[in-house]
Coordinates of C-alpha atoms and ligand atoms in Angstrom, one line a residue:
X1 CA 12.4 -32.1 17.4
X2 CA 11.1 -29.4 15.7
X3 CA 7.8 -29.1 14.4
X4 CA 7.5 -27.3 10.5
X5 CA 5.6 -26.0 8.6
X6 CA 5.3 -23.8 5.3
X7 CA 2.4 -20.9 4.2
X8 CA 1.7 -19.7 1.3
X9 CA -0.7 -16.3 1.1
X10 CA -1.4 -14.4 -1.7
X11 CA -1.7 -10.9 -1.8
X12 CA -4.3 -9.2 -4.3
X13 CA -4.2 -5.8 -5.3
X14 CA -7.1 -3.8 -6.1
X15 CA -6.9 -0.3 -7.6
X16 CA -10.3 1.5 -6.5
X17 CA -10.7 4.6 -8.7
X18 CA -13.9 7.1 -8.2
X19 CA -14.6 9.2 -10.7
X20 CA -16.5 12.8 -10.0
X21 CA -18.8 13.3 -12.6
X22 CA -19.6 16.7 -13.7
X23 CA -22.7 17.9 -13.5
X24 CA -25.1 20.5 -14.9
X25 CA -26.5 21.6 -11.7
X26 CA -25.5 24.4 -9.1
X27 CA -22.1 23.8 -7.0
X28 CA -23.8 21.9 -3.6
X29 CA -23.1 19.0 -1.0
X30 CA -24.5 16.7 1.7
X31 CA -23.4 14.0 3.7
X32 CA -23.1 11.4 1.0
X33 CA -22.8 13.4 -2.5
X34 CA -20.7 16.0 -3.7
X35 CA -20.6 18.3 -6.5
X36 CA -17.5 19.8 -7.5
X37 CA -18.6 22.0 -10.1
X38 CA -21.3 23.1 -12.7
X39 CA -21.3 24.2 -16.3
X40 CA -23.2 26.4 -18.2
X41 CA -24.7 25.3 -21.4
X42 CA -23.8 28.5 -23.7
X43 CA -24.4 26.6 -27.3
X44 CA -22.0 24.6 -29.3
X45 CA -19.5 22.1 -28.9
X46 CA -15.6 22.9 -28.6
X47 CA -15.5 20.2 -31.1
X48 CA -18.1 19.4 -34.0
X49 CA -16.7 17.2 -37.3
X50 CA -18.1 15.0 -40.0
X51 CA -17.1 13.8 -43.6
X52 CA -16.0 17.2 -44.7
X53 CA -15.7 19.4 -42.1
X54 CA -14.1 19.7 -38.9
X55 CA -14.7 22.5 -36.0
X56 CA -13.5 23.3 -33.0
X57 CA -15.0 26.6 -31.5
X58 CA -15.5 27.9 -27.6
X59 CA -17.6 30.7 -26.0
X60 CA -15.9 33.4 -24.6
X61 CA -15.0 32.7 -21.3
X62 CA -13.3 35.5 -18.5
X63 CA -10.4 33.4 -16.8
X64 CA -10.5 34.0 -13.2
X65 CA -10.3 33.0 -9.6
X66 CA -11.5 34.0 -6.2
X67 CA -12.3 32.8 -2.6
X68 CA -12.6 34.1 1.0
X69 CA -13.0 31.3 3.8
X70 CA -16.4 29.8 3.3
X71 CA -15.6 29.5 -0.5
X72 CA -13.9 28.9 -3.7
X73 CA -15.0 30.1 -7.0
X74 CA -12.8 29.6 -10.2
X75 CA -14.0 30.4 -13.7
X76 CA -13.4 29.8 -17.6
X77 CA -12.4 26.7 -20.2
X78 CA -12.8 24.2 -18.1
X79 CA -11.9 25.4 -14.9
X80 CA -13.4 22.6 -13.5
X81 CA -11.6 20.1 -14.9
X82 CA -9.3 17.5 -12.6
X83 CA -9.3 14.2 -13.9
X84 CA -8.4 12.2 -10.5
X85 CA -5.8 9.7 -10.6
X86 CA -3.8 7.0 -8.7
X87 CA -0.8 4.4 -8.8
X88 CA -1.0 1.8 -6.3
X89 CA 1.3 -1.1 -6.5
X90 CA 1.7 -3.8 -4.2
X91 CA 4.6 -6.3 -4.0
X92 CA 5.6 -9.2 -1.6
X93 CA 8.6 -10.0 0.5
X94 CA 10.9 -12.5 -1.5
X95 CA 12.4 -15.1 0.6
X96 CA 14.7 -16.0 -1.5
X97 CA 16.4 -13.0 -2.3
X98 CA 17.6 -12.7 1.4
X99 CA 21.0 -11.2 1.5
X100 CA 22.9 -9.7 4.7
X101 CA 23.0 -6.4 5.2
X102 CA 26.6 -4.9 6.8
X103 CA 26.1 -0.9 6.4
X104 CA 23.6 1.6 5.9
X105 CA 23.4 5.2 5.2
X106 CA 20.1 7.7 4.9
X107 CA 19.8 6.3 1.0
X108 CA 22.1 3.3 0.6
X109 CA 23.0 -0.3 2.2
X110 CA 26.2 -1.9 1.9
X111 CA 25.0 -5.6 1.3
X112 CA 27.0 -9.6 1.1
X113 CA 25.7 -9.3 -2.5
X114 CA 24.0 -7.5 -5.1
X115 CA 22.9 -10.6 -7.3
X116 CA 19.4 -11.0 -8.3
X117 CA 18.9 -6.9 -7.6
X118 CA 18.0 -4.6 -10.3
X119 CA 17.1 -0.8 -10.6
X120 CA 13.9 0.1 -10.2
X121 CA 13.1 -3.1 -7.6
X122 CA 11.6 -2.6 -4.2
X123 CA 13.8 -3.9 -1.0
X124 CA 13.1 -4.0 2.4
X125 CA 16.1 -3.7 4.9
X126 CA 15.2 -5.5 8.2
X127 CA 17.2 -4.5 11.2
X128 CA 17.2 -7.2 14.0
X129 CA 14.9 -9.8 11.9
X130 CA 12.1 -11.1 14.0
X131 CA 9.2 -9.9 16.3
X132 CA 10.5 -6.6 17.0
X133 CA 12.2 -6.0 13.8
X134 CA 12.7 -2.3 12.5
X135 CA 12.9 -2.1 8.8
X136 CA 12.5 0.4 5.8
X137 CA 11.5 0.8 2.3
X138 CA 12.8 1.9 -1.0
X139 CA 13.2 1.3 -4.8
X140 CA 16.2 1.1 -5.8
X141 CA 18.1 3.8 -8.3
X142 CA 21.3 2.8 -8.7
X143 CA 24.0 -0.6 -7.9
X144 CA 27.9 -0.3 -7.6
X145 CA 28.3 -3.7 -5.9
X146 CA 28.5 -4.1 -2.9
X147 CA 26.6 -1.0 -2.0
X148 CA 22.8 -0.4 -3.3
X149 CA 21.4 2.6 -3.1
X150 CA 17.7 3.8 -2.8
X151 CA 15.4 7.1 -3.9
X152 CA 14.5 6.9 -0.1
X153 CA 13.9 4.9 2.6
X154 CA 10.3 5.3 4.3
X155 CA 12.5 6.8 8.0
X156 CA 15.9 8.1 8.5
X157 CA 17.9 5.2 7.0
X158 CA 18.2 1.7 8.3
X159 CA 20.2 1.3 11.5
X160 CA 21.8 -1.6 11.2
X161 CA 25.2 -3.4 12.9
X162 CA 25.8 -6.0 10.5
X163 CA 24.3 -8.7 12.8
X164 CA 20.6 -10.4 11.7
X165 CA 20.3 -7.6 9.5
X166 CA 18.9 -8.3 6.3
X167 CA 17.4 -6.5 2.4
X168 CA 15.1 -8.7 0.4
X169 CA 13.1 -7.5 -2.7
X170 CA 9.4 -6.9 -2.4
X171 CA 8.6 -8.5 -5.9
X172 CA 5.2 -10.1 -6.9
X173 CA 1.7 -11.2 -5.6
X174 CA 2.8 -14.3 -3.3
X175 CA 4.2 -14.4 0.0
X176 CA 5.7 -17.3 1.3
X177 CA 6.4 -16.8 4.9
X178 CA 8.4 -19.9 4.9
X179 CA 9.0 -23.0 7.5
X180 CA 7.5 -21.9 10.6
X181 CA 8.5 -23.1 14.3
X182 CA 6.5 -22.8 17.4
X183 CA 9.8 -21.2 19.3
X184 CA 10.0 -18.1 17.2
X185 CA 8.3 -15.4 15.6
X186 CA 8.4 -15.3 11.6
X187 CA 8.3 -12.2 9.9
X188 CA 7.2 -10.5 6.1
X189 CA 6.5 -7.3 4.6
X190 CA 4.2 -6.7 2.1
X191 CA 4.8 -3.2 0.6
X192 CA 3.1 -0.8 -1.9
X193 CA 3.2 2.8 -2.9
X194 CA 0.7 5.1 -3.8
X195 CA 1.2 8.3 -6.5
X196 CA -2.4 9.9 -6.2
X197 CA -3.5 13.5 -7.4
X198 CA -6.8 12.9 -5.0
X199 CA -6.7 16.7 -3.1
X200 CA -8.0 14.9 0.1
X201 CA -6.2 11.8 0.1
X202 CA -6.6 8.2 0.1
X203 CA -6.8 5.2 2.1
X204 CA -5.5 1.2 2.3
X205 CA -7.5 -1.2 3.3
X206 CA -6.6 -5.3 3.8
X207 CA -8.9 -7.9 4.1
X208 CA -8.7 -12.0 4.2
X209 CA -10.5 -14.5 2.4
X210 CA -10.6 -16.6 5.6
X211 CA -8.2 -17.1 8.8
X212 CA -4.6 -18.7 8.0
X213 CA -5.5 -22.1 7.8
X214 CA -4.5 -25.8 6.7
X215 CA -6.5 -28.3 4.6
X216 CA -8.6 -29.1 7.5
X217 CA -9.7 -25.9 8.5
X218 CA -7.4 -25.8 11.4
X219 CA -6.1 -21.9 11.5
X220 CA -3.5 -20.1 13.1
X221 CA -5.1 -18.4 15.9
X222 CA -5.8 -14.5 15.3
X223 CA -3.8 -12.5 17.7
X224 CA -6.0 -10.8 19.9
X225 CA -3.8 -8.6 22.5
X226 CA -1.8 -6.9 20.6
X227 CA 1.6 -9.4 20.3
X228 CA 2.1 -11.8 18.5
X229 CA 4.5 -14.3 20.8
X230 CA 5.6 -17.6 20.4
X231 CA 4.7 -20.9 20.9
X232 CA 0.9 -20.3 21.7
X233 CA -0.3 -20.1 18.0
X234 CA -0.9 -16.5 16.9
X235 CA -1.1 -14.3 13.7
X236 CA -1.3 -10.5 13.1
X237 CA 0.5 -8.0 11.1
X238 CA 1.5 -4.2 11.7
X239 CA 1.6 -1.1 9.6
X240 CA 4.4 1.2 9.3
X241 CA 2.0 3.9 9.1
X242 CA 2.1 5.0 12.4
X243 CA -1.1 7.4 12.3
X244 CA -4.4 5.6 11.5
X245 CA -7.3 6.7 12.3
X246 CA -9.7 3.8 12.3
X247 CA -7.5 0.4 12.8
X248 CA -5.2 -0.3 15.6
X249 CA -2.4 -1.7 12.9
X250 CA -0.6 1.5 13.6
X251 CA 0.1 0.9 16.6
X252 CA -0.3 -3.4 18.0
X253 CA 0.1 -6.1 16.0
X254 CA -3.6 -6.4 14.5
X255 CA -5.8 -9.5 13.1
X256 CA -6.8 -9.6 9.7
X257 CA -10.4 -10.0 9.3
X258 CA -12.3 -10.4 6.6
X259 CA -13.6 -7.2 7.0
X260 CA -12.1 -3.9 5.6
X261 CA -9.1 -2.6 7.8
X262 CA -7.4 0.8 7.4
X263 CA -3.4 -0.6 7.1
X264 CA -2.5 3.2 5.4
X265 CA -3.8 6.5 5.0
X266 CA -2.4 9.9 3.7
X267 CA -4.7 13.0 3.8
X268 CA -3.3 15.3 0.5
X269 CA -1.7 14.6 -3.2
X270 CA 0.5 11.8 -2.8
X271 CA 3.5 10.7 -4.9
X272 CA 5.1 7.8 -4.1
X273 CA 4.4 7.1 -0.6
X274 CA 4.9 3.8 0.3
X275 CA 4.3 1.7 4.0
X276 CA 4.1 -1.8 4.7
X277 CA 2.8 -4.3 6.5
X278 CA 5.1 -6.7 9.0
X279 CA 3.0 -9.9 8.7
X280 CA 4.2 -12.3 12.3
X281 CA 3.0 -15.7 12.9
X282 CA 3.9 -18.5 15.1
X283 CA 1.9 -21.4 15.5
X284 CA 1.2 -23.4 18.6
X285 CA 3.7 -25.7 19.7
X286 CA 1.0 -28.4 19.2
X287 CA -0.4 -27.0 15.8
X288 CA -0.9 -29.4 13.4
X289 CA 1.8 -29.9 10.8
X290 CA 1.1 -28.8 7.3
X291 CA 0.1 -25.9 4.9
X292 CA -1.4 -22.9 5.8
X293 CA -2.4 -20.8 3.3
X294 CA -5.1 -17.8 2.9
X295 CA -5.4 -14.8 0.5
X296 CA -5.2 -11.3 1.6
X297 CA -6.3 -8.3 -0.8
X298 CA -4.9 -4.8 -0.3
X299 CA -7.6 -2.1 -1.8
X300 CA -7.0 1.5 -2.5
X301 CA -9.5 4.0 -2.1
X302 CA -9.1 7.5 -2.8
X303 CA -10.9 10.1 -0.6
X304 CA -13.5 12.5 -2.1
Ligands
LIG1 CA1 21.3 -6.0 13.8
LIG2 CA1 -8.1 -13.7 10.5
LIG3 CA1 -0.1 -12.5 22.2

């Protein structure tokens, strides 16, 4: 007979957003500060106003740029203005949006139907679903049922034979990775995408509240070498970055912690990149029936 049981995790999102200040001070930097730029205080606002007046005046700037290899010098109105930002959204694999997949091209999939899907919604097409399953991301730009297609996919285009292939929506802040059994691997994507005008980049970063666990404290085991299998109790998750630098999600299925863990990481401007995580559990054949549950932020942090 086999043995079931449901989890519930809830993913939290957190947008981290530092903002350089300027400063009035020369142009200088150590290992744990960083000035960008300096003004210089030549009298008088650019805007001035009260009751009965209103002014808006400048000092004459020259306009200008220059640089050799050791450095970069740019002058005038506010050359050294760049207001830093980022979009970061996060969204969950929904279960029960599940539809088979028959076809797929570099930008569309052919799926059993196109109910429940609207432009502008995430989907994840999952070749082969389970522990080794290959899939790809994209938001959807346009429907002519049966066939959606995508913006883009994260690779080349699902490859896909019509055979346990599968697109759900990534929609929302709670994952349900359904009933478990102890004689197979059960899969989930969390996905999210990052538009950030941050020169140097930006990272993602998960962390738990505490292990996978039921009422009673009894957890899903953390995998610790790299697989998660079946039938011995074990939970990890994978990136679909493939190039981290400081986490091994890139490349093994990885415990969450409750520390910070690098899941993504791009190194210039950004728009729209998006990666996911493959969440895979199994629990022990003899794991204790019941709920497991646990809550897993995602943090963005730009890089300055
Ligand atoms: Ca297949
Ligand atoms: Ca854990
Ligand atoms: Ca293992």
């Amino acid at each position: 007979m086999q043995r079931r049981w449901s989890l519930i995790l809830a993913v939290v999102s957190l947008l981290l957003l530092a903002l350089n200040v300027p400063q009035v001070l020369a142009v200088m930097s150590s290992t744990n500060y960083s000035i960008g730029w300096d003004s210089v205080g030549v009298g008088g606002s650019d805007t001035s106003s009260s009751a009965t007046y209103k002014l808006r005046d400048n000092f004459g700037f020259v306009q200008g740029a220059s640089s050799s290899a050791s450095y970069q010098f740019n002058s005038g109105y506010r050359a050294g203005v760049y207001d830093r930002v980022a979009d970061f959204s996060v969204n969950s694999q929904l279960r029960s949006s599940a539809v088979a997949a028959t076809s797929a091209t570099a930008t569309t999939v052919t799926v059993t139907s196109t109910s429940g899907f609207s432009v502008g919604d995430y989907i994840a097409v999952i070749q082969d679903e389970g522990s080794g399953q290959i899939s790809e991301m994209g938001k959807i730009t346009s429907i002519a049922s049966p066939i959606i297609t995508v913006d883009a996919f994260n690779g080349a285009g699902p490859s896909i034979d019509g055979s346990n292939d599968l697109v759900y929506r990534l929609s929302g802040s709670a994952l349900d990775l359904g009933t478990l059994t102890a004689s197979a691997v059960s899969t989930s994507i969390i996905g999210w995408d990052v538009t950030a005008d941050i020169a140097q980049g930006y990272s993602v970063y998960i962390m738990e509240d505490h292990d996978l666990r039921n009422a009673d404290n009894i957890a899903i085991t953390d995998v610790a070498d790299g697989t998660v299998s079946a039938g011995i109790g074990e939970y990890g998750a994978k990136s679909s970055d493939t190039t981290l630098a400081s986490s091994t999600f890139d490349t093994a299925d990885t415990a969450i912690t409750s520390s910070l863990q690098q899941v993504a990481s791009r190194s210039d401007n950004s728009f729209s990149t998006r990666d996911f995580l493959t969440l895979k559990v199994a629990p022990a054949t003899a794991q204790a029936s019941g709920t497991y549950s646990q809550t897993v932020s995602l943090i963005y942090v730009g890089d300055y």
